[in-house]
Backbone as numpy.savetxt, mean C-alpha at the origin, in Angstrom:
# Nx Ny Nz CAx CAy CAz Cx Cy Cz
13.01 -3.60 -21.36 13.44 -3.56 -20.11 12.71 -2.32 -19.40
12.42 -1.44 -20.82 11.61 0.02 -19.62 10.22 -0.37 -19.67
9.57 -1.85 -20.01 8.21 -2.09 -19.71 8.08 -3.06 -18.40
9.99 -4.11 -18.79 9.45 -4.71 -16.58 9.85 -3.86 -16.17
10.44 -2.57 -15.71 10.51 -1.93 -14.75 9.86 -1.00 -14.66
8.85 0.34 -15.21 7.42 0.60 -15.04 7.01 -0.62 -14.46
6.69 -1.79 -14.80 5.70 -2.53 -13.87 6.08 -2.48 -12.98
7.37 -3.05 -12.39 7.64 -3.42 -11.51 7.44 -2.03 -11.16
8.32 -1.11 -10.95 8.41 -0.12 -10.08 6.10 1.15 -10.18
5.78 0.23 -10.66 4.13 0.28 -10.69 3.75 0.41 -9.70
3.75 -0.61 -8.65 3.06 -0.79 -7.21 2.83 0.15 -6.58
4.32 1.61 -6.85 4.03 2.97 -5.97 2.94 3.32 -6.54
2.24 3.18 -7.72 1.21 4.86 -8.10 -0.15 3.61 -7.96
-0.30 2.78 -7.60 -1.85 2.33 -7.43 -2.06 3.13 -6.63
-3.21 3.96 -7.57 -3.80 5.08 -6.46 -5.07 5.16 -6.72
-5.97 5.22 -5.96 -7.74 5.18 -5.47 -8.79 5.66 -6.02
-8.84 5.67 -7.67 -9.82 6.16 -7.84 -10.86 5.51 -8.04
-12.27 6.44 -7.37 -13.13 5.44 -7.17 -14.00 7.04 -7.44
-14.73 7.00 -8.53 -16.23 9.02 -8.79 -17.36 8.05 -8.24
-17.76 7.60 -6.99 -18.91 7.87 -6.69 -18.90 7.27 -4.73
-20.11 6.99 -5.04 -20.47 6.64 -4.11 -21.29 8.00 -3.12
-20.73 9.74 -4.23 -20.72 10.64 -2.30 -22.19 11.08 -2.89
-22.79 10.86 -2.89 -24.73 10.93 -3.11 -25.19 10.25 -2.10
-24.74 9.17 -1.51 -24.94 8.40 -0.38 -24.17 8.28 0.77
-23.22 8.34 0.33 -22.01 8.52 1.44 -21.46 9.88 2.66
-21.99 10.95 2.01 -21.48 12.44 2.26 -22.04 12.75 3.41
-22.36 11.81 4.37 -22.58 12.12 5.59 -21.43 12.33 6.47
-21.74 13.24 7.24 -20.71 13.51 7.75 -20.54 13.30 9.26
-21.69 12.80 9.86 -22.41 12.06 11.21 -20.92 12.15 12.31
-19.63 11.00 11.67 -18.62 10.41 11.86 -17.53 11.65 11.92
-17.29 12.71 11.35 -16.41 13.59 11.37 -16.03 13.47 12.03
-14.35 13.36 12.76 -13.58 13.95 13.56 -13.97 15.32 14.82
-14.23 16.33 14.14 -14.63 17.57 14.67 -15.88 17.55 14.72
-16.48 16.33 14.42 -18.26 17.19 14.98 -18.44 16.17 16.42
-18.70 17.09 17.03 -18.51 16.72 18.79 -19.92 15.68 19.63
-20.51 14.89 18.47 -21.65 14.09 18.66 -20.79 12.75 18.25
-19.44 12.21 17.78 -18.53 11.17 17.36 -18.46 10.43 17.86
-18.17 9.46 18.30 -18.42 8.47 19.26 -16.95 8.57 20.04
-16.91 8.00 21.50 -15.79 7.96 22.53 -15.15 7.46 21.67
-13.53 7.40 22.21 -12.70 6.35 21.54 -12.39 5.33 22.52
-13.21 4.12 23.12 -12.49 3.69 24.29 -12.78 1.79 24.00
-12.68 2.08 22.41 -12.13 0.31 22.44 -10.55 0.22 21.71
-10.37 -1.43 21.65 -9.40 -1.34 21.92 -8.03 -0.62 20.56
-6.94 -0.70 19.98 -6.14 0.15 19.18 -6.58 -0.65 17.81
-7.13 -1.89 18.19 -8.21 -2.61 16.93 -8.82 -2.47 16.20
-9.24 -1.63 16.86 -10.43 -1.09 15.85 -10.52 0.40 15.27
-9.41 0.28 15.28 -8.61 1.68 14.35 -9.25 0.97 12.71
-9.42 0.01 12.36 -9.91 -0.19 11.36 -11.43 -1.40 11.61
-12.38 -0.55 12.08 -13.58 -1.34 12.16 -14.20 -2.07 11.52
-13.71 -3.85 12.02 -14.59 -4.71 10.66 -15.37 -5.01 10.74
-15.98 -4.45 10.30 -17.41 -4.86 10.54 -18.32 -4.94 9.27
-19.28 -5.87 8.35 -19.77 -6.02 6.65 -20.64 -4.66 6.52
-20.34 -3.60 5.71 -21.11 -2.03 5.80 -20.00 -0.86 5.72
-18.92 -1.12 6.43 -18.25 0.55 6.55 -17.88 0.58 5.71
-18.52 1.82 5.46 -17.40 2.06 4.50 -16.12 3.70 4.55
-15.66 3.79 3.95 -14.77 5.08 3.62 -14.24 6.01 2.93
-13.82 7.42 1.92 -14.19 8.02 0.87 -13.15 8.49 1.01
-12.09 7.97 -0.06 -10.70 9.50 -0.07 -10.41 10.36 -1.23
-10.21 11.30 -0.95 -9.63 12.21 -2.66 -8.29 12.05 -2.02
-7.87 11.27 -3.07 -6.75 10.62 -3.88 -5.86 12.19 -4.56
-4.54 12.75 -3.82 -3.95 14.19 -4.39 -2.24 13.17 -5.25
-1.94 13.28 -6.52 -0.76 12.40 -6.91 -0.69 13.26 -8.28
-0.57 12.53 -9.41 -0.51 12.71 -10.61 -1.49 13.51 -11.26
-2.66 12.91 -10.44 -4.19 13.10 -10.62 -3.95 12.70 -10.12
-6.27 14.00 -9.23 -6.51 14.05 -8.60 -7.55 13.09 -8.20
-8.17 12.29 -7.97 -9.40 10.96 -7.93 -9.40 10.80 -6.98
-11.15 10.09 -6.81 -11.36 10.16 -5.47 -11.59 8.22 -5.24
-11.74 7.84 -4.39 -11.61 6.50 -4.10 -13.20 6.38 -2.71
-13.64 5.08 -2.91 -14.68 4.50 -2.37 -14.34 3.05 -1.19
-13.92 3.04 -0.37 -13.49 1.51 -0.50 -14.77 1.02 0.98
-15.25 -0.15 0.77 -15.59 -0.91 2.42 -15.90 -2.23 1.93
-16.50 -2.43 3.36 -15.89 -3.83 3.45 -17.61 -4.10 3.19
-17.01 -6.14 2.14 -18.07 -6.70 1.61 -18.80 -7.45 2.39
-18.37 -7.76 3.31 -18.91 -9.62 4.05 -18.08 -10.56 4.38
-18.40 -11.41 4.79 -16.96 -12.31 4.97 -16.53 -14.06 4.15
-15.75 -13.70 4.37 -14.57 -14.62 3.12 -13.87 -15.83 4.28
-14.49 -16.89 4.26 -13.64 -17.27 5.37 -12.61 -18.10 4.03
-11.40 -18.15 4.50 -10.13 -18.99 4.15 -9.16 -19.62 4.93
-9.16 -21.06 4.67 -8.73 -21.57 5.95 -9.42 -22.51 6.95
-8.92 -21.99 7.97 -9.57 -22.23 9.52 -10.25 -20.79 9.73
-9.84 -20.06 9.00 -9.81 -18.48 9.17 -10.94 -17.60 8.92
-11.58 -16.80 9.20 -13.13 -16.00 8.64 -12.15 -14.61 8.33
-12.06 -14.42 7.17 -12.45 -12.89 7.07 -12.93 -11.79 6.87
-12.83 -10.40 6.65 -13.78 -9.12 6.44 -12.79 -9.31 4.26
-14.09 -9.02 4.12 -13.19 -9.27 2.13 -13.99 -7.80 2.19
-12.43 -6.72 1.95 -12.61 -5.30 1.50 -12.63 -5.15 -0.54
-13.58 -4.56 -0.50 -13.73 -3.95 -2.11 -13.88 -2.59 -2.55
-13.24 -2.23 -3.58 -13.84 -0.47 -3.67 -14.35 -0.34 -5.53
-15.44 0.25 -4.90 -16.78 0.64 -5.59 -16.22 0.64 -7.18
-17.12 -0.25 -8.18 -16.48 -0.81 -9.65 -15.56 -1.43 -9.46
-15.04 -2.23 -8.23 -13.78 -2.34 -9.23 -12.94 -2.04 -8.88
-11.95 -1.12 -8.46 -11.84 0.20 -9.76 -10.61 1.52 -8.60
-9.37 0.69 -8.27 -8.68 1.77 -7.52 -7.70 2.45 -7.89
-6.98 3.32 -7.34 -5.86 4.12 -8.18 -5.42 4.78 -6.57
-5.43 4.74 -5.30 -4.97 5.00 -4.54 -3.74 3.74 -4.49
-3.10 3.82 -3.32 -1.54 3.14 -2.96 -2.25 1.64 -1.70
-3.08 2.86 -0.61 -3.80 1.86 0.35 -4.75 1.05 0.08
-5.92 1.73 -0.34 -6.82 0.78 -1.52 -7.07 0.22 -2.16
-5.94 0.10 -2.72 -5.75 -0.78 -4.15 -4.96 -1.82 -2.93
-4.60 -1.37 -1.98 -3.65 -2.84 -1.35 -4.65 -3.50 -0.63
-6.24 -3.13 -0.93 -7.07 -3.61 0.11 -7.94 -4.11 -0.83
-8.05 -3.55 -2.14 -8.99 -4.41 -2.90 -9.21 -6.16 -2.83
-10.00 -6.56 -3.15 -10.20 -8.01 -3.12 -9.53 -8.85 -2.34
-9.06 -8.34 -0.93 -7.83 -8.60 -0.10 -8.97 -8.93 1.41
-8.41 -9.67 2.48 -9.18 -10.37 3.29 -8.29 -9.66 4.47
-9.23 -9.26 5.61 -8.57 -8.79 6.96 -8.73 -9.82 7.83
-8.27 -9.87 8.99 -8.70 -10.33 9.92 -8.05 -10.00 11.36
-8.99 -10.20 12.36 -7.54 -9.69 13.83 -7.61 -10.49 13.75
-6.25 -10.50 15.24 -5.87 -11.78 15.83 -4.64 -10.78 16.77
-4.43 -11.25 17.94 -3.74 -10.82 19.78 -3.36 -9.57 19.05
-4.34 -8.20 19.07 -4.00 -6.96 18.48 -3.18 -6.79 17.57
-3.28 -7.60 16.77 -2.65 -6.94 15.12 -3.58 -7.15 14.33
-3.70 -6.31 13.05 -4.52 -6.12 11.92 -3.97 -7.45 10.65
-4.13 -8.64 10.00 -3.62 -9.34 9.32 -4.28 -9.56 8.00
-3.11 -9.18 6.96 -3.76 -9.89 5.75 -3.55 -10.43 5.23
-4.74 -11.27 4.05 -4.62 -12.39 2.99 -4.49 -12.09 1.92
-4.53 -12.53 0.76 -4.38 -11.79 -0.96 -3.44 -11.85 -1.60
-3.42 -11.13 -2.73 -2.35 -11.17 -3.00 -1.99 -9.00 -4.00
-1.31 -9.28 -3.36 -1.06 -7.61 -3.74 -0.39 -7.58 -5.69
0.05 -8.71 -6.11 0.75 -8.96 -6.71 0.08 -8.24 -8.09
-1.41 -8.47 -7.92 -1.93 -8.50 -9.70 -2.83 -7.01 -8.76
-2.56 -5.96 -8.70 -3.58 -4.80 -8.66 -4.00 -4.76 -10.06
-4.83 -3.33 -9.31 -6.15 -2.77 -11.19 -4.89 -2.62 -12.61
-4.43 -2.51 -13.36 -4.05 -2.27 -14.38 -2.97 -2.39 -14.56
-2.45 -3.04 -13.99 -1.13 -3.28 -13.75 -0.81 -4.69 -13.44
0.27 -4.76 -14.69 0.59 -6.27 -14.70 1.92 -5.85 -14.64
2.63 -7.14 -13.67 3.73 -7.37 -12.73 4.32 -8.58 -13.15
5.47 -8.49 -13.81 6.32 -9.71 -14.40 5.51 -11.49 -13.35
6.00 -11.91 -14.09 5.33 -13.23 -13.65 6.05 -13.90 -12.23
7.58 -13.56 -12.31 8.28 -13.38 -11.36 8.01 -12.88 -9.60
7.18 -11.83 -10.38 6.86 -11.33 -8.75 5.68 -11.16 -8.10
6.26 -12.36 -7.06 4.88 -13.34 -6.37 4.07 -12.55 -4.59
3.97 -11.71 -4.56 3.47 -10.52 -3.77 2.19 -11.13 -3.16
1.15 -12.90 -3.14 0.43 -13.26 -2.55 0.78 -13.39 -1.04
0.03 -13.08 -0.37 0.47 -13.39 1.35 -0.81 -13.85 2.19
-0.26 -14.48 3.04 -1.37 -14.79 4.02 -1.09 -14.37 5.63
-1.88 -13.91 5.92 -1.69 -13.07 7.38 -0.71 -12.78 7.71
-0.49 -11.12 6.28 0.75 -10.58 6.56 0.17 -9.08 7.15
0.95 -9.20 8.57 0.82 -7.87 9.43 0.95 -6.21 9.01
-0.33 -6.48 8.61 -0.13 -4.74 8.40 -0.79 -3.68 9.70
-0.69 -4.17 10.45 -0.62 -3.25 11.59 -0.57 -4.12 12.99
0.12 -3.47 13.61 -0.25 -4.60 15.45 0.26 -3.47 16.25
-0.89 -3.14 16.96 -0.87 -2.78 18.20 -0.20 -2.01 18.77
0.88 -2.76 19.61 1.85 -2.57 20.59 3.38 -1.88 19.52
3.22 -2.55 18.30 4.82 -2.84 18.29 5.40 -1.15 17.61
6.58 -1.13 18.01 7.03 0.19 18.46 7.57 -0.07 16.84
8.09 1.57 17.34 9.34 2.86 15.64 10.19 1.96 14.93
9.80 1.09 13.68 10.96 0.51 13.28 10.80 -0.73 13.08
9.90 -1.16 14.04 10.07 -2.92 14.28 9.05 -3.25 12.79
9.75 -4.20 12.38 9.60 -5.08 11.26 9.02 -6.35 11.57
7.08 -6.28 10.78 6.00 -6.55 11.87 5.93 -8.25 10.57
5.81 -7.71 9.33 5.63 -8.85 8.62 6.86 -8.67 7.42
7.61 -10.09 6.22 8.68 -9.74 5.45 8.08 -10.84 4.35
8.56 -9.98 2.99 8.72 -11.47 2.18 9.00 -11.13 1.06
9.81 -12.29 0.83 11.41 -11.81 -0.04 11.48 -12.69 -1.57
11.91 -12.26 -2.04 11.89 -13.76 -3.63 13.25 -12.36 -4.76
13.57 -13.57 -4.92 14.25 -13.75 -7.07 14.15 -14.38 -8.31
13.93 -13.49 -9.20 14.31 -14.29 -10.30 14.36 -13.97 -11.25
14.83 -14.52 -12.26 15.83 -14.18 -13.50 14.20 -13.69 -15.11
14.57 -13.19 -15.68 14.25 -13.21 -17.17 15.32 -12.57 -17.95
14.81 -12.20 -19.00 15.36 -12.18 -20.28 14.78 -11.12 -21.09
15.65 -9.58 -21.11 14.50 -8.42 -21.57 15.45 -8.69 -23.60
14.64 -8.49 -24.22 15.13 -7.62 -25.10 17.43 -8.42 -25.26
17.11 -9.56 -25.22 18.70 -10.49 -24.86 19.78 -9.95 -23.51
18.31 -9.35 -22.63 20.00 -9.05 -21.87 19.31 -9.94 -20.62
19.12 -10.28 -20.10 19.32 -11.55 -18.97 19.37 -10.10 -17.39
18.08 -10.43 -16.77 18.41 -9.82 -15.57 17.97 -10.46 -14.13
18.42 -9.88 -13.18 17.53 -11.12 -11.68 17.18 -9.65 -11.60
16.31 -10.23 -10.37 15.00 -9.23 -9.08 15.05 -9.31 -8.44
15.33 -9.06 -7.09 15.21 -9.67 -6.29 14.84 -7.91 -5.53
12.99 -8.99 -4.44 12.49 -7.83 -4.63 12.56 -8.51 -2.38
11.54 -7.27 -2.10 11.13 -7.58 -0.95 10.21 -6.32 -0.28
9.09 -7.14 0.35 8.38 -6.45 1.21 7.91 -6.29 2.48
7.97 -5.76 3.27 7.72 -5.42 4.02 7.00 -4.18 4.91
6.68 -5.04 6.25 5.39 -4.22 6.48 5.97 -3.28 8.45
5.99 -2.13 8.27 6.84 -1.87 9.41 6.06 -0.88 10.58
6.16 -1.44 11.71 5.88 -0.08 12.89 5.85 1.13 13.01
5.02 1.87 13.70 5.24 3.83 13.26 5.09 4.25 14.67
4.62 5.42 14.41 4.57 6.10 15.68 3.19 6.31 16.07
3.33 6.53 17.63 2.18 6.67 18.30 1.02 8.15 18.73
0.62 8.86 18.15 -0.46 10.34 18.45 -1.70 10.61 19.01
-1.45 10.98 20.10 -2.50 11.82 21.20 -3.27 12.48 20.11
-2.65 12.85 19.42 -3.79 13.98 18.26 -2.64 13.98 17.67
-3.63 13.44 16.35 -2.35 14.20 14.85 -3.31 14.67 13.68
-2.80 15.80 13.31 -3.59 16.92 12.90 -2.65 16.52 11.10
-4.07 15.99 10.48 -3.86 15.33 8.80 -3.21 17.07 7.94
-2.51 16.33 6.76 -2.03 18.20 6.65 -3.05 18.76 5.76
-4.39 18.65 5.58 -5.03 18.93 4.81 -5.91 19.69 6.18
-5.16 19.34 7.48 -5.80 20.62 8.78 -7.01 19.61 9.55
-7.48 18.60 9.39 -8.10 17.64 10.14 -7.44 16.93 11.09
-8.31 16.96 12.25 -7.52 16.73 13.62 -7.92 15.11 14.00
-7.43 14.16 14.69 -8.22 12.99 14.72 -7.76 12.66 15.98
-7.86 12.12 16.76 -7.12 11.69 18.14 -6.70 9.99 17.42
-5.77 9.37 18.67 -5.64 8.34 19.33 -5.24 7.83 17.59
-4.52 8.00 16.59 -3.39 8.32 15.93 -2.05 6.86 15.83
-1.84 5.91 15.22 -0.62 5.39 15.10 -1.08 4.82 13.67
0.55 4.85 13.11 1.02 4.84 11.46 2.09 3.67 11.47
1.81 3.21 10.31 2.18 1.81 10.04 2.84 1.91 8.80
4.41 1.32 8.20 4.50 1.38 6.65 5.00 0.10 6.48
4.58 0.10 4.83 4.32 -0.93 3.71 5.61 -0.39 2.99
7.20 -0.86 3.00 8.30 -1.09 2.01 8.20 -2.30 0.67
8.47 -1.40 0.20 8.14 -2.83 -1.18 10.27 -2.14 -1.97
11.09 -3.17 -1.42 12.66 -3.03 -1.82 13.05 -3.57 -2.83
13.44 -3.08 -3.90 14.44 -4.05 -5.29 15.60 -4.17 -5.36
15.65 -5.08 -6.51 17.16 -4.69 -7.02 17.71 -5.43 -8.27
18.09 -4.40 -8.80 17.92 -5.08 -10.83 18.97 -5.28 -10.64
19.80 -6.22 -10.71 21.17 -6.63 -12.00 21.06 -7.49 -13.19
22.00 -7.76 -13.88 22.50 -8.79 -15.34 23.43 -8.40 -14.98
24.42 -9.96 -15.13 24.84 -10.68 -15.54 25.50 -11.22 -16.88
26.34 -10.56 -17.93 26.82 -11.09 -18.27 28.34 -11.63 -18.73
28.71 -12.28 -19.82 30.10 -12.94 -19.93 30.42 -11.52 -20.95
31.91 -11.37 -19.95 32.69 -10.63 -21.18 34.24 -11.41 -21.63
34.44 -11.44 -23.02 36.23 -12.15 -22.45 35.75 -12.60 -21.53
35.38 -13.91 -21.55 34.95 -15.20 -20.29 34.97 -14.42 -19.10
35.24 -13.60 -19.33 34.61 -13.03 -17.38 33.34 -12.44 -17.21
32.38 -13.22 -16.14 31.16 -12.64 -15.87 31.44 -11.22 -15.05
30.85 -9.96 -15.82 30.24 -8.77 -15.30 29.12 -9.15 -15.13
29.22 -8.33 -13.86 27.53 -8.21 -12.90 27.52 -6.48 -12.95
26.50 -5.95 -13.34 26.26 -4.78 -13.77 24.83 -4.48 -12.58
24.98 -3.10 -11.81 23.63 -2.63 -11.13 22.67 -1.96 -11.98
21.51 -2.40 -13.10 20.86 -1.46 -13.35 19.64 -0.38 -12.08
19.21 -0.94 -10.71 18.18 -0.79 -10.14 19.37 -1.14 -9.41
20.07 -0.28 -8.06 20.87 -0.78 -6.84 19.87 -0.83 -5.98
19.71 -1.98 -4.51 19.36 -1.73 -3.85 18.74 -0.84 -3.18
17.59 -0.73 -3.33 16.55 0.85 -2.69 14.97 0.23 -2.50
14.80 1.50 -1.55 13.62 1.48 -0.85 12.84 1.87 -1.92
11.96 1.89 -3.27 11.73 2.42 -3.85 10.45 2.79 -3.82
9.46 2.40 -2.75 8.31 2.66 -2.25 8.24 2.86 -0.97
7.32 3.85 -0.69 7.87 3.92 1.13 5.99 4.54 1.66
5.08 3.69 2.02 4.02 4.17 2.04 3.48 4.54 3.58
3.59 5.10 3.96 2.13 5.56 5.15 1.54 5.47 5.72
0.63 5.20 6.58 -0.66 4.93 6.54 -1.11 5.28 8.41
-1.63 5.86 8.24 -2.44 6.69 9.73 -3.81 6.04 10.51
-3.95 5.46 10.91 -4.61 5.18 11.61 -5.10 5.85 12.91
-7.01 5.59 12.81 -7.21 6.55 14.08 -8.07 5.35 14.95
-8.39 5.20 16.01 -8.97 3.82 16.78 -10.58 4.67 16.67
-11.45 3.81 15.81 -12.25 3.88 15.97 -13.25 4.48 14.30
-12.09 4.16 13.87 -12.99 5.14 12.86 -11.44 4.43 11.30
-10.49 4.58 11.72 -9.64 3.52 10.09 -8.60 4.54 9.82
-7.77 4.48 8.41 -7.00 5.09 7.67 -7.77 6.26 7.97
-7.22 7.75 7.62 -6.84 8.64 7.91 -6.53 9.16 6.84
-5.47 8.67 6.95 -4.39 9.39 5.90 -3.40 8.90 5.78
-3.20 8.80 4.53 -1.70 8.08 3.50 -1.36 9.04 3.09
0.18 8.86 2.85 1.22 9.42 2.39 2.39 8.01 1.38
2.40 7.97 -0.10 3.24 7.77 -0.62 4.29 7.98 -1.28
5.42 7.56 -0.71 6.74 8.30 -1.57 7.52 6.86 -2.65
7.29 7.87 -3.78 8.27 6.64 -4.62 9.74 7.09 -5.07
10.67 6.69 -5.01 12.10 6.61 -5.34 12.90 5.94 -5.91
13.63 6.36 -6.86 14.61 5.11 -7.67 15.32 5.87 -8.48
16.54 5.48 -8.26 17.78 5.59 -8.52 18.29 4.96 -9.96
19.05 5.01 -10.75 19.13 3.78 -11.88 20.31 4.44 -12.67
21.14 3.25 -13.03 22.56 3.56 -13.51 21.90 4.01 -14.94
23.83 5.24 -14.44 23.13 6.21 -15.45 23.26 5.99 -16.96
24.35 5.28 -16.60 24.52 4.21 -18.84 22.80 3.70 -19.24
22.57 2.95 -18.03 21.58 1.90 -19.01 20.41 2.85 -19.32
19.87 3.63 -17.83 19.13 4.73 -18.64 19.34 5.45 -19.20
19.96 5.89 -19.74 20.17 6.13 -21.28 19.65 4.90 -22.24
20.59 3.82 -22.59 20.82 2.73 -23.21 19.52 2.93 -22.84
18.34 2.70 -22.27 16.64 2.47 -22.56 15.82 3.54 -22.89
16.39 4.72 -21.88 15.32 5.90 -22.11 14.71 5.88 -21.13
15.55 6.18 -19.39 14.44 6.25 -18.74 15.18 7.02 -18.16
14.20 8.38 -16.50 15.29 9.29 -16.29 16.14 8.37 -15.35
17.34 9.18 -14.90 18.20 8.22 -14.05 17.60 8.65 -12.16
16.35 9.92 -12.42 16.34 9.07 -11.28 14.18 9.85 -11.10
13.96 9.44 -10.12 11.99 9.46 -10.31 11.83 9.51 -9.28
10.80 11.24 -8.60 10.35 10.92 -7.43 9.11 10.97 -7.86
8.34 10.75 -6.91 6.56 10.90 -7.02 5.77 10.98 -5.46
5.21 11.38 -5.64 4.40 11.45 -4.03 2.55 12.05 -4.16
2.01 10.34 -3.02 1.17 10.51 -3.35 0.22 10.58 -2.41
-0.61 11.82 -1.88 -1.61 11.73 -1.01 -2.87 11.09 -0.85
-4.04 10.19 0.46 -4.98 10.09 -0.10 -5.73 10.11 1.61
-6.75 11.88 2.13 -7.22 11.88 2.86 -8.44 11.57 2.53
-8.93 11.22 4.06 -10.31 10.50 4.52 -11.20 11.94 3.79
-11.89 11.59 3.46 -13.77 12.19 3.01 -14.66 11.86 4.73
-15.28 11.18 3.73 -16.68 9.95 4.98 -15.93 8.94 5.20
-16.72 8.26 6.22 -16.49 7.22 6.07 -18.17 7.08 6.80
-18.42 5.63 7.53 -20.05 5.12 8.28 -18.82 4.22 8.61
-19.15 3.68 10.18 -17.94 2.56 11.12 -19.48 1.66 11.60
-19.61 0.85 12.14 -20.30 0.54 13.21 -19.37 -1.07 14.14
């Protein structure tokens, strides 16, 4: 039980650690505080400019402090659509945002950014086979989304038996529209113009049903709750400039004691844009 629970909840702490590219991409010519920074005249879907060779580096702050380098590798055709393939240097990702794009594809359509790929298999993480987070044209950003608007969602349920304990896992993946800012100040005091936020939310429920004295009894191991809420802030013509990922879950106290897990867990991870080059 401990293994499966941590495997599922590991989705929250996929952090994007790449230690490199500093020597080749520490060019601050596109820093928003630089007076030579290009003006923001394009449509808001240029919040992530999708041109091959564009790259972004992030300082990741959480349980450990690491560094990530994300870049656009090139074009990839899936079905009838052509996407841009995202990769992390050395194929390593330790931040939630960079991990969610690593080896996945993104395209623009009608004011939206659509992601096609697999979020079930994340770097260094093995999820139970029943959790299927492969997605096709999952909306990760919508230009005119209202705050709280559900953009895309995927749900699923599966059963497993762990140490003779039958469990049922229900999961729900959502993307949700956020707030808009004419000017946004990141927690590290970097200031960015024309920013809009978007959220990725993972909701889980884990139960076990057993027959006691001829009657089925269902126990909530993990009552339904949003265990991961990741908020990305996108600045037009730049990309994602800041991400904050909160992981919170509360287990059934009796079950937690039996499997040696804390009743409640809270973790916070932040990803700060450092350097970037976009065309």
